[in-house]
Coordinates of N, CA, C and O in Angstrom, one line a residue:
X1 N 87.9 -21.9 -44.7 CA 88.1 -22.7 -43.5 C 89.6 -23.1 -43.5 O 90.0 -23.7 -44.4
X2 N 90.3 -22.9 -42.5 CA 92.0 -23.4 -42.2 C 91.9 -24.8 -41.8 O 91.0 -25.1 -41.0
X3 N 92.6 -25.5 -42.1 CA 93.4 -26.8 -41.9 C 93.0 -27.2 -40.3 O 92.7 -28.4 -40.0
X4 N 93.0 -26.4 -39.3 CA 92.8 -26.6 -37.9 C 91.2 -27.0 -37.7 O 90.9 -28.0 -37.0
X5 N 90.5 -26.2 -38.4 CA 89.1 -26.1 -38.5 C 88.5 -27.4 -39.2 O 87.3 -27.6 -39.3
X6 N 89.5 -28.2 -39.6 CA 88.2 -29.0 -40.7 C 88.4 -30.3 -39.5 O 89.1 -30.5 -38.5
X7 N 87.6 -31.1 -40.1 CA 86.9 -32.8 -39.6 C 87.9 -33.8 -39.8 O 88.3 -33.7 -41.0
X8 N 88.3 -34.4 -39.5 CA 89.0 -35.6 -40.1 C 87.7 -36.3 -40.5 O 88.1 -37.4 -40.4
X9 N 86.5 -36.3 -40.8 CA 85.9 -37.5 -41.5 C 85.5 -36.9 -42.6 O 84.8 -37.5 -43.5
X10 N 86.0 -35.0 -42.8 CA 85.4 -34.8 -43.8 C 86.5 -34.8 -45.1 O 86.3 -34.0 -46.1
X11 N 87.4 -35.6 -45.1 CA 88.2 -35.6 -46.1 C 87.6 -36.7 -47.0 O 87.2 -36.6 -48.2
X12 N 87.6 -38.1 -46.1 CA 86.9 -38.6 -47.1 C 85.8 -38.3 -47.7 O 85.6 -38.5 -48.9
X13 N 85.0 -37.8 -47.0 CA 83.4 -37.2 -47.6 C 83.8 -36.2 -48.8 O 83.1 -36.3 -49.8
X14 N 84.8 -35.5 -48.8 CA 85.3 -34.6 -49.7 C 85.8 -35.9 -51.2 O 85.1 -36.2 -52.2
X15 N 86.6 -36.3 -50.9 CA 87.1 -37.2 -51.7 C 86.0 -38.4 -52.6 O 86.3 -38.8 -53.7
X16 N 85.2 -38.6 -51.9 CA 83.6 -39.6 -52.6 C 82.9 -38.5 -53.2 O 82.4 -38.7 -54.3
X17 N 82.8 -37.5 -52.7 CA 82.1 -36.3 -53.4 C 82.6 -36.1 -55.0 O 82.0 -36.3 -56.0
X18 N 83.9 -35.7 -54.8 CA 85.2 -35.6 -55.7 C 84.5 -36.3 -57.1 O 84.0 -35.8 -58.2
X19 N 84.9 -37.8 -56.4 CA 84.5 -39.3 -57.0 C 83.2 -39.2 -57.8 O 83.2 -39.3 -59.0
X20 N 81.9 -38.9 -56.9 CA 80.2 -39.2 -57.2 C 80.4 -38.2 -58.2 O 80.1 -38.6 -59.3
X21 N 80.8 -37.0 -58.1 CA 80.8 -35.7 -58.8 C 81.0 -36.4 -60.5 O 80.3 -36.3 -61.5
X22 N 82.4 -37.2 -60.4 CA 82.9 -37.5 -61.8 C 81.9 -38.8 -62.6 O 81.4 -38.8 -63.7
X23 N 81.9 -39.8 -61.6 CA 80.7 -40.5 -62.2 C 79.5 -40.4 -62.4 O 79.0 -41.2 -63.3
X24 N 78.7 -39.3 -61.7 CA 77.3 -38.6 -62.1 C 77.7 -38.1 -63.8 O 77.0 -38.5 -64.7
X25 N 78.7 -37.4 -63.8 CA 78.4 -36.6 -65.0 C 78.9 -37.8 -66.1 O 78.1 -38.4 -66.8
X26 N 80.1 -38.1 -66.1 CA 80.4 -39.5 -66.6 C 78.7 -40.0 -67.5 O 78.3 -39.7 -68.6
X27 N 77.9 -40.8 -66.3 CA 76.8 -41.5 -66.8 C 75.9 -40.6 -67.1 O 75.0 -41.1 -67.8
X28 N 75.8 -39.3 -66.9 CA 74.9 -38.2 -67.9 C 74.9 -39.0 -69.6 O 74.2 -39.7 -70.4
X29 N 76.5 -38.1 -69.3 CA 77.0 -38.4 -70.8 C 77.1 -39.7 -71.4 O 76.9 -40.0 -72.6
X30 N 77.4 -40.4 -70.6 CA 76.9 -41.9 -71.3 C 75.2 -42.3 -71.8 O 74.9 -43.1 -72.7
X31 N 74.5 -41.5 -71.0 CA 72.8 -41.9 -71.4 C 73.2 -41.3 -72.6 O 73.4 -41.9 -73.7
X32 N 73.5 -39.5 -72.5 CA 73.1 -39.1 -74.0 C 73.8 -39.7 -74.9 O 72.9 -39.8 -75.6
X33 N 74.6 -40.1 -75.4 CA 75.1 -41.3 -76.1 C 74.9 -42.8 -76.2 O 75.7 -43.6 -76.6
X34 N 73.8 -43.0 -75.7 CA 73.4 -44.3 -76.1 C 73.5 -45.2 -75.1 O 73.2 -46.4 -75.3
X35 N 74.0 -45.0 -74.1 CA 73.9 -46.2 -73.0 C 73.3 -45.5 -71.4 O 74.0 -44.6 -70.9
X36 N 72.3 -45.8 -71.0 CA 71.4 -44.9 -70.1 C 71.4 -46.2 -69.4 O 71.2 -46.1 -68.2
X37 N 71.6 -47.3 -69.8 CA 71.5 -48.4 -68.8 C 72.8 -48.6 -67.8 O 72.8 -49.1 -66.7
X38 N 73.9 -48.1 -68.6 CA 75.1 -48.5 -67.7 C 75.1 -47.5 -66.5 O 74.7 -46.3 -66.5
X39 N 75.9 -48.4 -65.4 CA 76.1 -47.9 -63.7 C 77.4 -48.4 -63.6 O 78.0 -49.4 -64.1
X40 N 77.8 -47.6 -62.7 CA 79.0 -47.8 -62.1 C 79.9 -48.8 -62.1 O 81.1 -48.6 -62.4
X41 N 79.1 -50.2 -61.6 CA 79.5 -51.6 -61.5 C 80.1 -52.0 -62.6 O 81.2 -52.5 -62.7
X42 N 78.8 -51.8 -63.8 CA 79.4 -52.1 -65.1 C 81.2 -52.0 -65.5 O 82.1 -52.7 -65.9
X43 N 80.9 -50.6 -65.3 CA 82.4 -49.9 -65.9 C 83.3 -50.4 -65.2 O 84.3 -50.7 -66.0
X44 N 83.6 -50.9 -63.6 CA 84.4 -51.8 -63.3 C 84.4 -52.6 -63.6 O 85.6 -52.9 -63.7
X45 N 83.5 -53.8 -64.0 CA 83.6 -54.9 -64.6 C 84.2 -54.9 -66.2 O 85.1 -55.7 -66.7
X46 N 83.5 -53.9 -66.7 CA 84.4 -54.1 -68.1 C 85.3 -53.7 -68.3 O 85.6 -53.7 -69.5
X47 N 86.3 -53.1 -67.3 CA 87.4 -52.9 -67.2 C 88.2 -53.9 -67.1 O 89.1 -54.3 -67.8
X48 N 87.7 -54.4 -65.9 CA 88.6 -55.9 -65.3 C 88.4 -56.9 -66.5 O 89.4 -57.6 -66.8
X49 N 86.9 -57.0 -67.2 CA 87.3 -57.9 -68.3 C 88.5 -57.6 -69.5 O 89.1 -58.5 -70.1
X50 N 88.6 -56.5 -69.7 CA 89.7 -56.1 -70.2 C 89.5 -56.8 -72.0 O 88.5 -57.5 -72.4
X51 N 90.8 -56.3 -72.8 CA 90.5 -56.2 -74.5 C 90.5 -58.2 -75.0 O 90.0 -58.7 -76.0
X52 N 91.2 -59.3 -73.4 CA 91.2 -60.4 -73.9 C 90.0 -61.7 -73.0 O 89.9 -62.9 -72.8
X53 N 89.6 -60.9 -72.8 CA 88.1 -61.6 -71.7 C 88.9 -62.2 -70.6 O 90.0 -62.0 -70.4
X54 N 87.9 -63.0 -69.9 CA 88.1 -63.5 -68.6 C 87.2 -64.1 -68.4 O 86.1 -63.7 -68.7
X55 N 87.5 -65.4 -67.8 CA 86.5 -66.4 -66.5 C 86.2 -65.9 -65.9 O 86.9 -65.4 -65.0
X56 N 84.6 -65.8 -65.8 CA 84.1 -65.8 -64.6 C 84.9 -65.8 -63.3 O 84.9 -64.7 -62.6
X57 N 85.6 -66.6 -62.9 CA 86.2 -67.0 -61.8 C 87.3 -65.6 -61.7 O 87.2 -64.8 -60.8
X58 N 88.3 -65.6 -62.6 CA 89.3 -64.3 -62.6 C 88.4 -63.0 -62.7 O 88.7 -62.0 -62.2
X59 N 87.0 -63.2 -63.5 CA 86.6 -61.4 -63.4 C 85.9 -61.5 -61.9 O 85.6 -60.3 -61.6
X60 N 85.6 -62.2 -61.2 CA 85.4 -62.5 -59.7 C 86.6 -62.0 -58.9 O 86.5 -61.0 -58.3
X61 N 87.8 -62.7 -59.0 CA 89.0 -62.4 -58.3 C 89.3 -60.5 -58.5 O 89.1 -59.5 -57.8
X62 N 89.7 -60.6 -59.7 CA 90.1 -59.4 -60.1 C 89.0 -57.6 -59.7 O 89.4 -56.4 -59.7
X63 N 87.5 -58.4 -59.3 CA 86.4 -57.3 -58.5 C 86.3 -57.4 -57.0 O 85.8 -56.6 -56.2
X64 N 87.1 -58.6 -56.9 CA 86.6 -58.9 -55.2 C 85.8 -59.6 -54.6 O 85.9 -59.9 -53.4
X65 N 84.6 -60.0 -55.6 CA 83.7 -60.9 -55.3 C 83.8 -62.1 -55.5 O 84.8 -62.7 -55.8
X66 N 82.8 -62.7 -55.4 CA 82.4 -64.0 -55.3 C 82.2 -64.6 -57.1 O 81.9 -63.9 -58.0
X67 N 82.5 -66.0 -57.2 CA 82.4 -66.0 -59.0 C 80.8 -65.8 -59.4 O 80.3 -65.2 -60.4
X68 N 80.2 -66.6 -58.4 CA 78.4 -66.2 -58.3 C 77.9 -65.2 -58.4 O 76.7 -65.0 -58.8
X69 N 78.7 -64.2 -58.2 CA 78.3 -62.5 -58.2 C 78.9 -62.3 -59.3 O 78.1 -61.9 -60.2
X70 N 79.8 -62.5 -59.6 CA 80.3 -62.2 -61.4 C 79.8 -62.6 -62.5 O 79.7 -62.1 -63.6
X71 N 79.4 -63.9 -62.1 CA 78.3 -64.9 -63.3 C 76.9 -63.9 -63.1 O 76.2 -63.7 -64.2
X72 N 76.4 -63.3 -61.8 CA 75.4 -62.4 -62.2 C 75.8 -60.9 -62.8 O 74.9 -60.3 -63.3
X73 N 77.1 -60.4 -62.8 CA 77.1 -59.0 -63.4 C 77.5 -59.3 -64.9 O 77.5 -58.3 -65.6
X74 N 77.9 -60.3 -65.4 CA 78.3 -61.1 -66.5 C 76.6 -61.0 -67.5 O 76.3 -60.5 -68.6
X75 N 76.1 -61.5 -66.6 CA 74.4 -62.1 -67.1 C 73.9 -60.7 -67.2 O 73.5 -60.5 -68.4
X76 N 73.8 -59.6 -66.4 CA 73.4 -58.4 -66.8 C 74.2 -57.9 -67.7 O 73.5 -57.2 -68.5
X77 N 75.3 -57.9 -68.0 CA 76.0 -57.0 -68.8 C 76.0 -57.9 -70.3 O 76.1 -57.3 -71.4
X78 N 75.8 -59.6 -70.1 CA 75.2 -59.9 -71.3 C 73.5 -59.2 -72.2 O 73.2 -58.9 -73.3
X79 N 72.7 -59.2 -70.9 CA 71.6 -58.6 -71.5 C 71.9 -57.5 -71.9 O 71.8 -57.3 -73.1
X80 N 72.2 -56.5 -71.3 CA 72.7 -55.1 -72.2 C 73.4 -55.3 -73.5 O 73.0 -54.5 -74.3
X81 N 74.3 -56.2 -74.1 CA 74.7 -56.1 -75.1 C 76.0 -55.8 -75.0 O 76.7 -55.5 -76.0
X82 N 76.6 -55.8 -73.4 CA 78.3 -55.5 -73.6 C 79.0 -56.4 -73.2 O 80.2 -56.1 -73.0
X83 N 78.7 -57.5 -73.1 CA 79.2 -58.3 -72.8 C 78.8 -59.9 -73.7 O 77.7 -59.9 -74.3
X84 N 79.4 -60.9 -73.7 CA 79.3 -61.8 -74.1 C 79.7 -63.4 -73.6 O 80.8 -63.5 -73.9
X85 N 79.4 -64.1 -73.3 CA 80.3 -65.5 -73.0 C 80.5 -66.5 -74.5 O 79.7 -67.0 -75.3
X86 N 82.2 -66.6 -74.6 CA 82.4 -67.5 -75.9 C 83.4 -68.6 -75.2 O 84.0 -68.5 -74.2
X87 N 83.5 -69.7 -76.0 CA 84.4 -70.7 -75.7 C 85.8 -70.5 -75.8 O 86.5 -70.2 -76.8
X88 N 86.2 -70.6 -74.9 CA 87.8 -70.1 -75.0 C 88.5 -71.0 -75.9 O 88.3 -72.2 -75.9
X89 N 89.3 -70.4 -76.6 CA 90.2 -71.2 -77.7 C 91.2 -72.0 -77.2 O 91.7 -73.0 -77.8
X90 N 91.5 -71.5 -75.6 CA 92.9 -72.3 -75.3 C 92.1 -74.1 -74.5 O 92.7 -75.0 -74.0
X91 N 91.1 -74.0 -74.6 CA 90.2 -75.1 -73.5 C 88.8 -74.8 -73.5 O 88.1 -73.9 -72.9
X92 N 88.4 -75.6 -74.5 CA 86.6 -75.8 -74.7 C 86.2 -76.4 -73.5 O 85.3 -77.2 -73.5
X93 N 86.6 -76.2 -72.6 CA 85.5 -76.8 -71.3 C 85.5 -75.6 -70.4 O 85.0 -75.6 -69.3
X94 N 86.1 -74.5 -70.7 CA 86.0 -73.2 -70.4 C 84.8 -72.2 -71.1 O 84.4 -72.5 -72.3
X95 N 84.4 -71.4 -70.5 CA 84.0 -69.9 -71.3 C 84.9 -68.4 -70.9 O 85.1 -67.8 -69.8
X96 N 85.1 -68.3 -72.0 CA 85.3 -66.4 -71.3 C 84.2 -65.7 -71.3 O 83.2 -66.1 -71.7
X97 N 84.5 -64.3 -70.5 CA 83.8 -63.4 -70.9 C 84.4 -62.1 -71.7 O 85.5 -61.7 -71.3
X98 N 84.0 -61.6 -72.5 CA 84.4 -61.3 -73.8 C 83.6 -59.9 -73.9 O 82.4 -60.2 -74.0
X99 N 83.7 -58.6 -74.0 CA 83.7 -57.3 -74.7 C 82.9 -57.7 -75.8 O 83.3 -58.6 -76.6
X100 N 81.5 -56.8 -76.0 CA 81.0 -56.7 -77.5 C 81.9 -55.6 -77.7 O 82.9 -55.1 -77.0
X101 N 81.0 -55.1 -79.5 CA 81.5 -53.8 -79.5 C 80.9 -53.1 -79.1 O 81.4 -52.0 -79.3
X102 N 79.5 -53.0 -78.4 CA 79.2 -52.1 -77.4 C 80.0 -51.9 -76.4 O 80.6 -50.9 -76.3
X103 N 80.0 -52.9 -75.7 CA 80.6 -52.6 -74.5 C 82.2 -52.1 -74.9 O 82.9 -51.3 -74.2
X104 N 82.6 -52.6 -76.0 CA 84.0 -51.8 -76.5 C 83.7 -50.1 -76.5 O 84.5 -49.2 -76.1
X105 N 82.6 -50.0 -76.9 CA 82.2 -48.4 -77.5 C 81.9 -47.6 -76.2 O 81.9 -46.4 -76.1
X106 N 81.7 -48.5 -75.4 CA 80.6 -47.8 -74.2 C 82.1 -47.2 -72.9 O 82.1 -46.2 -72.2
X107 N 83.4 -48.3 -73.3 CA 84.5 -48.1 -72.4 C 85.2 -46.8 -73.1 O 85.6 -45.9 -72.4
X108 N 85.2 -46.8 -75.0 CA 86.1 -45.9 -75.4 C 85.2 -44.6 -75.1 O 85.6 -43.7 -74.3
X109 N 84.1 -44.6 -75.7 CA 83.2 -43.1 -74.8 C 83.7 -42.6 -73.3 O 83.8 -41.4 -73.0
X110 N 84.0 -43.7 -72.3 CA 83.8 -43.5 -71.2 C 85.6 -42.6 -70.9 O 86.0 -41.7 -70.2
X111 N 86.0 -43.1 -71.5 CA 87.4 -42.4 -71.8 C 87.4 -41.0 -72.3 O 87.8 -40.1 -71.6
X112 N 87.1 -40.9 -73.2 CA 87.0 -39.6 -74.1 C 86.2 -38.7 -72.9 O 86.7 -37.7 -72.6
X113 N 84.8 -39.1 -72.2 CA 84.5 -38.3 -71.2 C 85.0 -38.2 -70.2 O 84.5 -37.2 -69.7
X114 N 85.9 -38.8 -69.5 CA 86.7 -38.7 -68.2 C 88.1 -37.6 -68.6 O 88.6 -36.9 -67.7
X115 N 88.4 -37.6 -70.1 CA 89.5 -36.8 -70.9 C 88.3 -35.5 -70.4 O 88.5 -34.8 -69.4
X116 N 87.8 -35.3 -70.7 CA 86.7 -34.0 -70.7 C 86.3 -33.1 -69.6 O 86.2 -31.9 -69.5
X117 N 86.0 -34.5 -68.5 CA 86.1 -33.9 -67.2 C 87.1 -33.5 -66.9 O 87.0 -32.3 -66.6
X118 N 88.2 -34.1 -66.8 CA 89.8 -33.8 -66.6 C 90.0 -32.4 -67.1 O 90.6 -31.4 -66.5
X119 N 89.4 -32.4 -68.4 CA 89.8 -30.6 -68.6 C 88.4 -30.0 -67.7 O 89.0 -28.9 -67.6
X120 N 87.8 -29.8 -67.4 CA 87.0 -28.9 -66.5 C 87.3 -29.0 -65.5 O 86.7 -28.1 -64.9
X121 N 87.8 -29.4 -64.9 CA 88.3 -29.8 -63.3 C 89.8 -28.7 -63.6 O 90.1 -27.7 -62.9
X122 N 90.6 -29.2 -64.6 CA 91.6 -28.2 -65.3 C 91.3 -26.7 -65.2 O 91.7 -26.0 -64.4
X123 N 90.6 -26.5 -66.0 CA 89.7 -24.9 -65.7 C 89.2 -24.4 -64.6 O 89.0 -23.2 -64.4
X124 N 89.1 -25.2 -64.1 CA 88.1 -24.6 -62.4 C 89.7 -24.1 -61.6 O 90.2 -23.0 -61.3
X125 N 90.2 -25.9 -61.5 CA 91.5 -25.4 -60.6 C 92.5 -24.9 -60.8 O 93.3 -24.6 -59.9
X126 N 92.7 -24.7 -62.3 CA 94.4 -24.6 -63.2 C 94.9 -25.9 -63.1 O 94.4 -26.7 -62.4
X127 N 95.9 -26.1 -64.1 CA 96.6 -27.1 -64.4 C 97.7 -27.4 -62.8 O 97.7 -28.4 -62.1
X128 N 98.5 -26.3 -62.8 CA 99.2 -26.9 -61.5 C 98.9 -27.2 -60.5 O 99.8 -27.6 -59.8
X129 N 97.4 -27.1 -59.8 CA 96.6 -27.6 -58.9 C 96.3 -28.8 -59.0 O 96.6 -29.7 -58.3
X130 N 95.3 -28.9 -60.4 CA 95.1 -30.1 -60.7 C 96.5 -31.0 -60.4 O 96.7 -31.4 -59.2
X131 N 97.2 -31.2 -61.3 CA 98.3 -31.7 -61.1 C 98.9 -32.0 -59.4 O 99.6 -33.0 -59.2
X132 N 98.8 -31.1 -58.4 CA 99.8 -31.3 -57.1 C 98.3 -32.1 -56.3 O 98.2 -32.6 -55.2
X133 N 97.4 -32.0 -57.1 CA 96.0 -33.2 -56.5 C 96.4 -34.3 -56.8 O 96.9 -35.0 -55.9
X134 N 96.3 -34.7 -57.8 CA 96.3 -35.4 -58.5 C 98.3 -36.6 -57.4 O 98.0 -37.5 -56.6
X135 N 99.3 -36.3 -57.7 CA 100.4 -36.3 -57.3 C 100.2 -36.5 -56.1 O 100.8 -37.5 -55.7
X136 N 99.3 -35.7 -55.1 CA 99.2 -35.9 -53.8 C 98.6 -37.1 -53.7 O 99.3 -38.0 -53.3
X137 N 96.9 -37.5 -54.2 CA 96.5 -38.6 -53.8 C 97.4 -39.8 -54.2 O 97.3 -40.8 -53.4
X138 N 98.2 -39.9 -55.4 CA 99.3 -41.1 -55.7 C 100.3 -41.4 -55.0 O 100.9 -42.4 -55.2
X139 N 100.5 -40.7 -54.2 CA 101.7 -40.3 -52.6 C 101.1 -41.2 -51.5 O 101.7 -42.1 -51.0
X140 N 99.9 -40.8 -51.3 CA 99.2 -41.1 -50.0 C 98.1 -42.3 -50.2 O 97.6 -42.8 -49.2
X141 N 97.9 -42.6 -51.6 CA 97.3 -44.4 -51.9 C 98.7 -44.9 -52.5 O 98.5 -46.1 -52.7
X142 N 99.5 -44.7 -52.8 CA 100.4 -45.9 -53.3 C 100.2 -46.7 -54.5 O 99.1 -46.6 -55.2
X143 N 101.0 -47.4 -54.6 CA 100.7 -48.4 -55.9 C 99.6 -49.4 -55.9 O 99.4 -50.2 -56.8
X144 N 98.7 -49.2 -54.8 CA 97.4 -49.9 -54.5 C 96.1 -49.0 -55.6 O 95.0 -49.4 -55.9
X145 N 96.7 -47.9 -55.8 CA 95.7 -46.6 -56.5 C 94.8 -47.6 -57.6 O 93.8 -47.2 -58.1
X146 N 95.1 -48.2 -57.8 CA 94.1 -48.6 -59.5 C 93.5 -50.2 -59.2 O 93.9 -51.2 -59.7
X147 N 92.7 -50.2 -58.4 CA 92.1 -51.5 -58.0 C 90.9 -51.6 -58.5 O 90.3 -50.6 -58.5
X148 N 90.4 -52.7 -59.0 CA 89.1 -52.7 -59.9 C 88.1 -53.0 -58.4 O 86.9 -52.8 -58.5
X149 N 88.6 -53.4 -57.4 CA 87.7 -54.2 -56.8 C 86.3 -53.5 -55.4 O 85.6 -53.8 -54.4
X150 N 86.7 -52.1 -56.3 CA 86.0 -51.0 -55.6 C 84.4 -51.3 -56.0 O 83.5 -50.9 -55.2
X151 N 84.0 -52.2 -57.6 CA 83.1 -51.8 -57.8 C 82.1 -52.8 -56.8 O 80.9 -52.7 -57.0
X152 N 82.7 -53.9 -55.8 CA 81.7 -54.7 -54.5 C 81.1 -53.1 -53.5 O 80.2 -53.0 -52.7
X153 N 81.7 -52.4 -54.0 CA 81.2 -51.5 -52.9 C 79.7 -50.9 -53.3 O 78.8 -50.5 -52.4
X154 N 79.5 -50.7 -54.6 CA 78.3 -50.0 -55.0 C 77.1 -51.1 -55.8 O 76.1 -50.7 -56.4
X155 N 77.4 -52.1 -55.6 CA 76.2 -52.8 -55.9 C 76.3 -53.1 -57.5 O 77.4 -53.0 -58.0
X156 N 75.3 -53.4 -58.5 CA 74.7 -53.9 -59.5 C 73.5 -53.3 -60.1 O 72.9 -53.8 -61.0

């Protein structure tokens, strides 16, 4: 199909596809390795919690939500085991939230498989394709490209 021929609504549809494509297989590989419970949400969250925790309130800011909505993805990702709430050292009338080493394990996994996909997507397209993709979408999102706060869009 030529450039004249296509949709303008079907780029984005191309581009979530793109997306669903890498996170489907992503959470494959995460079940067969030991976490079948984590979704999407998670992985933004424990991102934004990052290697030195965070309040409630900043892992709220930092997703886009509400701190009520973060104290609940906080509460699920405590029951899983990837998360934690401890007393912050700089101010006991605080708590962080805090990375187990699950959820440590569950982020470095998630890496190593995203490295993986990256090479099959490599293989399908060639590296210089990949690459002028890759380059193009950084052109046309800007320095906005890495926002955690995508994960309000998909729920819990």
């Amino acid at each position: 199909m030529s450039e004249r021929e296509r949709w303008g609504f079907e780029l984005p549809l191309l581009l979530f596809a793109g997306f669903r494509s890498l996170i489907d297989q992503l959470h494959t590989e995460l079940a067969d390795h030991g976490h079948p419970e984590m979704r999407p949400a998670h992985g933004f969250a424990m991102q934004a919690i990052g290697r030195d925790g965070v309040t409630a309130s900043e892992l709220g800011r930092r997703l886009g939500v509400s701190k009520q909505a973060a104290g609940k993805t906080v509460d699920r990702l405590a029951a899983l085991g990837y998360a934690e709430r401890v007393a912050d050292p700089a101010d006991a009338r605080r708590k962080l939230v805090r990375l187990t080493g699950r959820g440590r394990d569950a982020l470095e996994l998630s890496a190593a498989v995203f490295e993986e996909l990256r090479g099959r997507w490599t293989d399908q397209l060639g590296r210089e394709r990949l690459t002028e993709l890759e380059d193009a979408l950084e052109t046309v999102v800007g320095p906005a490209a890495f926002r955690l706060d995508a994960a309000s869009w998909f729920g819990d």
